[in-house]
Coordinates of C-alpha atoms in Angstrom, one line a residue:
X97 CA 25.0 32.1 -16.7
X98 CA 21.5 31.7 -17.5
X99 CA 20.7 28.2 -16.1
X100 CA 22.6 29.6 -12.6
X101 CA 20.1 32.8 -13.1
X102 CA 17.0 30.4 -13.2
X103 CA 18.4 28.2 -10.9
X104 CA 18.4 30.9 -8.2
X105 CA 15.1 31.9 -9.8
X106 CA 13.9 28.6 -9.0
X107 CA 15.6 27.9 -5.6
X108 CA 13.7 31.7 -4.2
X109 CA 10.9 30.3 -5.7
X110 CA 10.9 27.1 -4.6
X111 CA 11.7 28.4 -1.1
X112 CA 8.8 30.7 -0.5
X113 CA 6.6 28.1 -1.3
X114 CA 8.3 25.6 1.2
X115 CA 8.8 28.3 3.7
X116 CA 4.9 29.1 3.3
X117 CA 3.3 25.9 3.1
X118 CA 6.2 23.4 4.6
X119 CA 7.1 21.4 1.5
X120 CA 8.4 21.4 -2.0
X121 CA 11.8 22.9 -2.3
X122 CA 13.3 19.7 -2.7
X123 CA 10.3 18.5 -5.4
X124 CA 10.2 21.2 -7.3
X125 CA 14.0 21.7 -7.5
X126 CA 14.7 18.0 -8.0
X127 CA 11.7 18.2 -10.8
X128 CA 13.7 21.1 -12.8
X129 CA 17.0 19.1 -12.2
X130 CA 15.9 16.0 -14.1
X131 CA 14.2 17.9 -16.5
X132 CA 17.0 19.6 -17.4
X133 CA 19.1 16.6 -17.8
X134 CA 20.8 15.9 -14.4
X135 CA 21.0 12.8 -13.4
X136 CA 18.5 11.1 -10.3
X137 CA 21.3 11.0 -8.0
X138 CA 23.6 14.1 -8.6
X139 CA 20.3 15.7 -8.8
X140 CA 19.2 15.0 -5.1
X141 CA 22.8 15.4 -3.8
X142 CA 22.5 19.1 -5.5
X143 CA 18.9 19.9 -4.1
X144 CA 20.0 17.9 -0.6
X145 CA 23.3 20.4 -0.3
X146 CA 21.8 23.3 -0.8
X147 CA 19.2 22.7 1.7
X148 CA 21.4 22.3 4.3
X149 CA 22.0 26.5 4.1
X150 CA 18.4 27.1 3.1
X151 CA 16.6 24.7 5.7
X152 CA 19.1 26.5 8.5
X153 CA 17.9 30.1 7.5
X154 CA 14.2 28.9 7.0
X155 CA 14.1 27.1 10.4
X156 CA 15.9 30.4 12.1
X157 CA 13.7 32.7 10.6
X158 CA 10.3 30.5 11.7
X159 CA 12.2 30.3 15.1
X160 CA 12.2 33.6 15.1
X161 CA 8.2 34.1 14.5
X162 CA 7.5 31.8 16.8
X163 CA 6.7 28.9 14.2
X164 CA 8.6 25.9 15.6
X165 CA 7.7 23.3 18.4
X166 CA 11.1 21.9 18.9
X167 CA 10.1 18.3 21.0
X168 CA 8.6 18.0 17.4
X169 CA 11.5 18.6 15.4
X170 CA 13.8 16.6 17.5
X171 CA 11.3 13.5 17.3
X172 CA 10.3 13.6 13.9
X173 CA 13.9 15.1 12.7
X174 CA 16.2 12.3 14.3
X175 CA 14.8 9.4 12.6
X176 CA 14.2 11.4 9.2
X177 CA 17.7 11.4 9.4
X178 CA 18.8 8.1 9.3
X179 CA 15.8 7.4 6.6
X180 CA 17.4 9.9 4.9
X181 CA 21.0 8.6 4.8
X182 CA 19.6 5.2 4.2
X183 CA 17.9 6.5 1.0
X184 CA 20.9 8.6 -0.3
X185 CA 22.6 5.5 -0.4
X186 CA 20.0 3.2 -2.4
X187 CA 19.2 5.9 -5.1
X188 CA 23.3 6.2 -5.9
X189 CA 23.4 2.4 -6.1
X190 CA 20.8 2.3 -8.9
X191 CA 22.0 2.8 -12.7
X192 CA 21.0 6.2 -14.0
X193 CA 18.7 4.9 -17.0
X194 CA 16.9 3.0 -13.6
X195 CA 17.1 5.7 -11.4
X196 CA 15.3 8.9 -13.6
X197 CA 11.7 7.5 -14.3
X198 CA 11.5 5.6 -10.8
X199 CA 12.2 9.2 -9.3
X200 CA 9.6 10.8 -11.4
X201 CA 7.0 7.9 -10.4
X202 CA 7.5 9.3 -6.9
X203 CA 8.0 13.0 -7.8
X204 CA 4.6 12.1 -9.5
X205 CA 3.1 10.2 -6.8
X206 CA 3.8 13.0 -3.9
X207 CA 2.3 15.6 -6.3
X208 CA -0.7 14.1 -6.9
X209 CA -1.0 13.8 -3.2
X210 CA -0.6 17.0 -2.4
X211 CA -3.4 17.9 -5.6
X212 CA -5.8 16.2 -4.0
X213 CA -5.4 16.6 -0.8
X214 CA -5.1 20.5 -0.5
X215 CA -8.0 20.4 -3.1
X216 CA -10.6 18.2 -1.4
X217 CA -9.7 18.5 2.2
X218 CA -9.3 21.6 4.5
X219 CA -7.1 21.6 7.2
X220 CA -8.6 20.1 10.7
X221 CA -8.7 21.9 13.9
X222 CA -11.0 20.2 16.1
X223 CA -7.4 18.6 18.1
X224 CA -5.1 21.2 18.2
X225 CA -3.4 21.2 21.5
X226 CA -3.7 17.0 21.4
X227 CA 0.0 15.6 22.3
X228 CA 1.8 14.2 19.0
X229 CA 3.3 11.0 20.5
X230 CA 7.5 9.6 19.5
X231 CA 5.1 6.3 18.1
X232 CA 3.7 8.4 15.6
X233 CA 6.5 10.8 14.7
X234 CA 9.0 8.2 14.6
X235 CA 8.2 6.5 11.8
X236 CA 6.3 9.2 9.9
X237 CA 10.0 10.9 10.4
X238 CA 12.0 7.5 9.0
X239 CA 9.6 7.0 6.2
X240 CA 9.8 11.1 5.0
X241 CA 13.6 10.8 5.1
X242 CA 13.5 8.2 2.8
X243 CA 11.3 9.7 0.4
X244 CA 12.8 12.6 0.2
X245 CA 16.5 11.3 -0.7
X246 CA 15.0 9.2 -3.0
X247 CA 12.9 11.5 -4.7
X248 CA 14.7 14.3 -4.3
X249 CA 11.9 15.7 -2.3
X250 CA 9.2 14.8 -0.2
X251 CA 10.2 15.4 3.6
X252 CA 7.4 18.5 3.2
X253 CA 5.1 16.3 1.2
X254 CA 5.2 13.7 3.6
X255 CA 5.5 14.8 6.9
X256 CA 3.5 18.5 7.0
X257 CA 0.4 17.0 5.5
X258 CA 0.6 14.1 8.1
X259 CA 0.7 16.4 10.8
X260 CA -2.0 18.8 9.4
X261 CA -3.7 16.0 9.4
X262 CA -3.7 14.8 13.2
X263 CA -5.1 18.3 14.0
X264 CA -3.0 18.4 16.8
X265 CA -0.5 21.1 16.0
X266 CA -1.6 24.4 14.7
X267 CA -0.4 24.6 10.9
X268 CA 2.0 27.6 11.1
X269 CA 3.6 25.1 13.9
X270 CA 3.6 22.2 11.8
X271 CA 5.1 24.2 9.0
X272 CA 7.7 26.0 10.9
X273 CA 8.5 22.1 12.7
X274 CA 8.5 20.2 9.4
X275 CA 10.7 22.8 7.8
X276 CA 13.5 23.4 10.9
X277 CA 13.9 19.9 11.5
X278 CA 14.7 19.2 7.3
X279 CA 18.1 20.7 8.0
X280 CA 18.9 17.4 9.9
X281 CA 17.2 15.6 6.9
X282 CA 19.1 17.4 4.4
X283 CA 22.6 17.2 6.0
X284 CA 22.0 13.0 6.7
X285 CA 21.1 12.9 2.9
X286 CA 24.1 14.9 1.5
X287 CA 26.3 12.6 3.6
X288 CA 25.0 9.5 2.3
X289 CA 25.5 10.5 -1.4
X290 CA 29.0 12.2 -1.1
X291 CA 30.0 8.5 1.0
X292 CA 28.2 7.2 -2.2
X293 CA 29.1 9.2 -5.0
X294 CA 31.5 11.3 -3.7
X295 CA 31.4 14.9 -6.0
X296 CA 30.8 12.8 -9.2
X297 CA 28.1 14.7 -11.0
X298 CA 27.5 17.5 -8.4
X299 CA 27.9 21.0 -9.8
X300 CA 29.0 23.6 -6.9
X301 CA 28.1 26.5 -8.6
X302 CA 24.3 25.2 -9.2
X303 CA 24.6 23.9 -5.3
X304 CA 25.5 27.6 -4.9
X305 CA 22.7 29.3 -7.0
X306 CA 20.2 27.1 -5.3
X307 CA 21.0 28.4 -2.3
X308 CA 21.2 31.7 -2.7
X309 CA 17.4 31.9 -4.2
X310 CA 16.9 29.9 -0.9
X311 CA 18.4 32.2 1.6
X312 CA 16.8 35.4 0.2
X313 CA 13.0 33.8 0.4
X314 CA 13.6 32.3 3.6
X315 CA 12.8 35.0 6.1
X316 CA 10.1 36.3 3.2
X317 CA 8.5 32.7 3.4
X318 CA 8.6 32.6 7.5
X319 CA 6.3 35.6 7.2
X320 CA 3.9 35.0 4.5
X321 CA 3.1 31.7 6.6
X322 CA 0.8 33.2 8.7
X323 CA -0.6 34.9 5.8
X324 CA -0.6 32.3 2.6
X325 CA -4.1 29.9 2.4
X326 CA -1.8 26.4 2.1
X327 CA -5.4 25.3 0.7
X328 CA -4.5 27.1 -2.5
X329 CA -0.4 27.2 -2.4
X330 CA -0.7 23.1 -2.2
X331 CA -3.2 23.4 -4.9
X332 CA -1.1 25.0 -7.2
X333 CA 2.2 23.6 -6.0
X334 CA 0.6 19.8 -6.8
X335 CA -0.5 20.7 -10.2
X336 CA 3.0 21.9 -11.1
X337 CA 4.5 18.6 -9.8
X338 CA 2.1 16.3 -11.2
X339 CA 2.2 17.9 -14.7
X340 CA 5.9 18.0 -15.0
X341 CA 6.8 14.6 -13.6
X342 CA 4.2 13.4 -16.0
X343 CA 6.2 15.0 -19.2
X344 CA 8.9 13.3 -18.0
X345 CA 7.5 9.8 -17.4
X346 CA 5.8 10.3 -20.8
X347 CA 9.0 11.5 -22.7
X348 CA 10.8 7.9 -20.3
X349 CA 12.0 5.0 -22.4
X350 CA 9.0 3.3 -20.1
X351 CA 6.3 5.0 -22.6
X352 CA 8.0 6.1 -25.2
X353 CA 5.5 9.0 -26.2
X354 CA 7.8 12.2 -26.5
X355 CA 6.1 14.2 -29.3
X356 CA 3.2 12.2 -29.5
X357 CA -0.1 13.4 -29.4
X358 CA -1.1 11.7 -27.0
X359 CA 1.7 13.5 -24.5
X360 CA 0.3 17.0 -25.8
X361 CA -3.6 14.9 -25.0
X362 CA -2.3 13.7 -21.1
X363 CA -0.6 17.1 -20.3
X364 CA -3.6 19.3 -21.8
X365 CA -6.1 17.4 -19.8
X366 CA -3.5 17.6 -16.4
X367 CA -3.4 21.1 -16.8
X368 CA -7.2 21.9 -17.3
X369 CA -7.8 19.5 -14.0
X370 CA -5.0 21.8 -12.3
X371 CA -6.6 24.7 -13.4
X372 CA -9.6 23.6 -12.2
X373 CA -8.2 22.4 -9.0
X374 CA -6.6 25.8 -7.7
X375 CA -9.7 27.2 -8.9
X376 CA -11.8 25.2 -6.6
X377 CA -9.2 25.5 -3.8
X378 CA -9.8 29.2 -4.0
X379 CA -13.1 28.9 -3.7
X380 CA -13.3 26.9 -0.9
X381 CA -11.2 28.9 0.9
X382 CA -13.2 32.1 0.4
X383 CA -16.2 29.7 1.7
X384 CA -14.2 28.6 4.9
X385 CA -13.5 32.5 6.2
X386 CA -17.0 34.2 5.1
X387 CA -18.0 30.6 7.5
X388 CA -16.1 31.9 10.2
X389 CA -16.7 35.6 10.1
X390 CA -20.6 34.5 10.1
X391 CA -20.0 31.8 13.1
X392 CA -17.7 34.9 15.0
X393 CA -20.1 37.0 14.4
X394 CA -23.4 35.2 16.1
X395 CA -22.1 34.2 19.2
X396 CA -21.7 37.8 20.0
X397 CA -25.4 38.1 19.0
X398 CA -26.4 35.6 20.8
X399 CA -24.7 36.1 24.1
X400 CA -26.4 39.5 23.8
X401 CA -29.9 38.1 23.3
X402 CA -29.8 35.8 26.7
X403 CA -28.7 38.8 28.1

């Protein structure tokens, strides 16, 4: 009863962070997963299943705010799906001892991305309203899917940063886009791994408590979107990515350093650079919108001085 308590702990958690910034339901759910002993594969069929329900609630309820461009969803969401259905099927092909610390490395590697890029870069505007062409969403779609049913996660990780990055779409667009069109991700992937694995190793009652955390943040998340700084959520969110994936890697029959002090050294130093990270983040933010209030604030000014 308790791991289904913090499962559902973690699945609302997980959810109003996905739901706010566009990404990291499956990472952060497929990161407890393997931490907790699941294995790569039955781990990303579990978070995969339960994001069908929770990606279907999230994308209604940021329908319903006005969050989703849908020629977006269909061109990006399409080809994530056969990505994802392509990677279900090479993650349940490779051995379990193979699969865990190969999944970290990318749990790892989309953390750190996210880290750095909410903490050094803002989000750009100077495009928005710019067409986002089928050449571009096409294969930033395929490669997501992929990722993400190999990772576990990383539809979000991949695809909203992409997009906030082309300045083309506003961001509570791009979020509301990138999380409506994962339910086409997540149903390809879960196909792939029950043709694969069939229920070998899935749990339905942890499938279950996933989604139940999932479906009560959902409409919660679709709100706090247009109210969250992603700067700082993606901050944050990478720092708790990067650090656990890192124990894991660490504690891997790759390094060999569980209990070591030089674990206890690598993670201490992660977490005062995470620290520091959202720290920064914050501040930068804070920069950004006394910026604006100043910039709003003289062209009223100054309209009155030609006057």
């Amino acid at each position: 009863m308790r791991t289904l308590v913090l499962l559902a702990l973690v699945g609302l958690g997980a959810q109003l962070v996905d739901g706010a910034l566009g990404m990291a339901y499956g990472v952060t759910s497929a990161t407890l997963l393997l931490a907790i002993g699941t294995n790569p594969a039955a781990a990303s069929a579990t978070v995969h299943l339960a994001e069908i329900g929770t990606t279907l609630a999230s994308g209604l309820s940021h329908w319903r705010f006005g969050n989703v461009d849908w020629k977006v969803v269909v061109r990006v969401g399409v080809p994530g799906a056969v990505g994802a259905f392509a990677g279900a099927t090479v993650l349940s092909r490779l051995s379990t001892d193979a699969a865990k610390p190969v999944m970290s490395l990318i749990l790892l590697a989309l953390g750190v991305y996210l880290l750095v890029r909410f903490t050094v870069r803002g989000l750009r505007t100077d495009r928005l309203g710019q067409p986002l062409r089928t050449r571009f969403l096409g294969p930033l779609g395929l490669v997501a899917g992929f990722v993400d049913a190999t990772g576990g996660g990383g539809w979000g990780p991949v695809g909203t940063p992409a997009l906030l990055a082309s300045g083309r779409l506003e961001p509570r667009k791009v979020i509301g886009s990138i999380d409506t069109s994962e339910f086409l991700v997540a149903l390809a992937a879960s196909l792939g791994f029950l043709f694969s694995l069939g229920s070998q190793g899935i749990d339905a009652t942890w499938v279950l408590a996933l989604l139940l955390g999932g479906l009560v943040a959902a409409p919660v998340a679709a709100w706090l979107v247009r109210h969250v700084p992603p700067r700082v959520l993606g901050s944050a969110v990478g720092g708790v990515i990067v650090l656990t994936n890192t124990r894991t890697l660490l504690r891997s029959d790759w390094l060999g350093q569980a209990g070591t002090a030089t674990e206890g050294l690598v993670l201490g130093v992660i977490a005062v650079i995470w620290a520091a990270a959202v720290a920064w983040s914050a501040r930068a933010y804070r920069a950004e919108q006394t910026l604006a209030a100043e910039t709003a604030a003289a062209v009223p000014a100054a309209s009155g001085s030609r006057a």
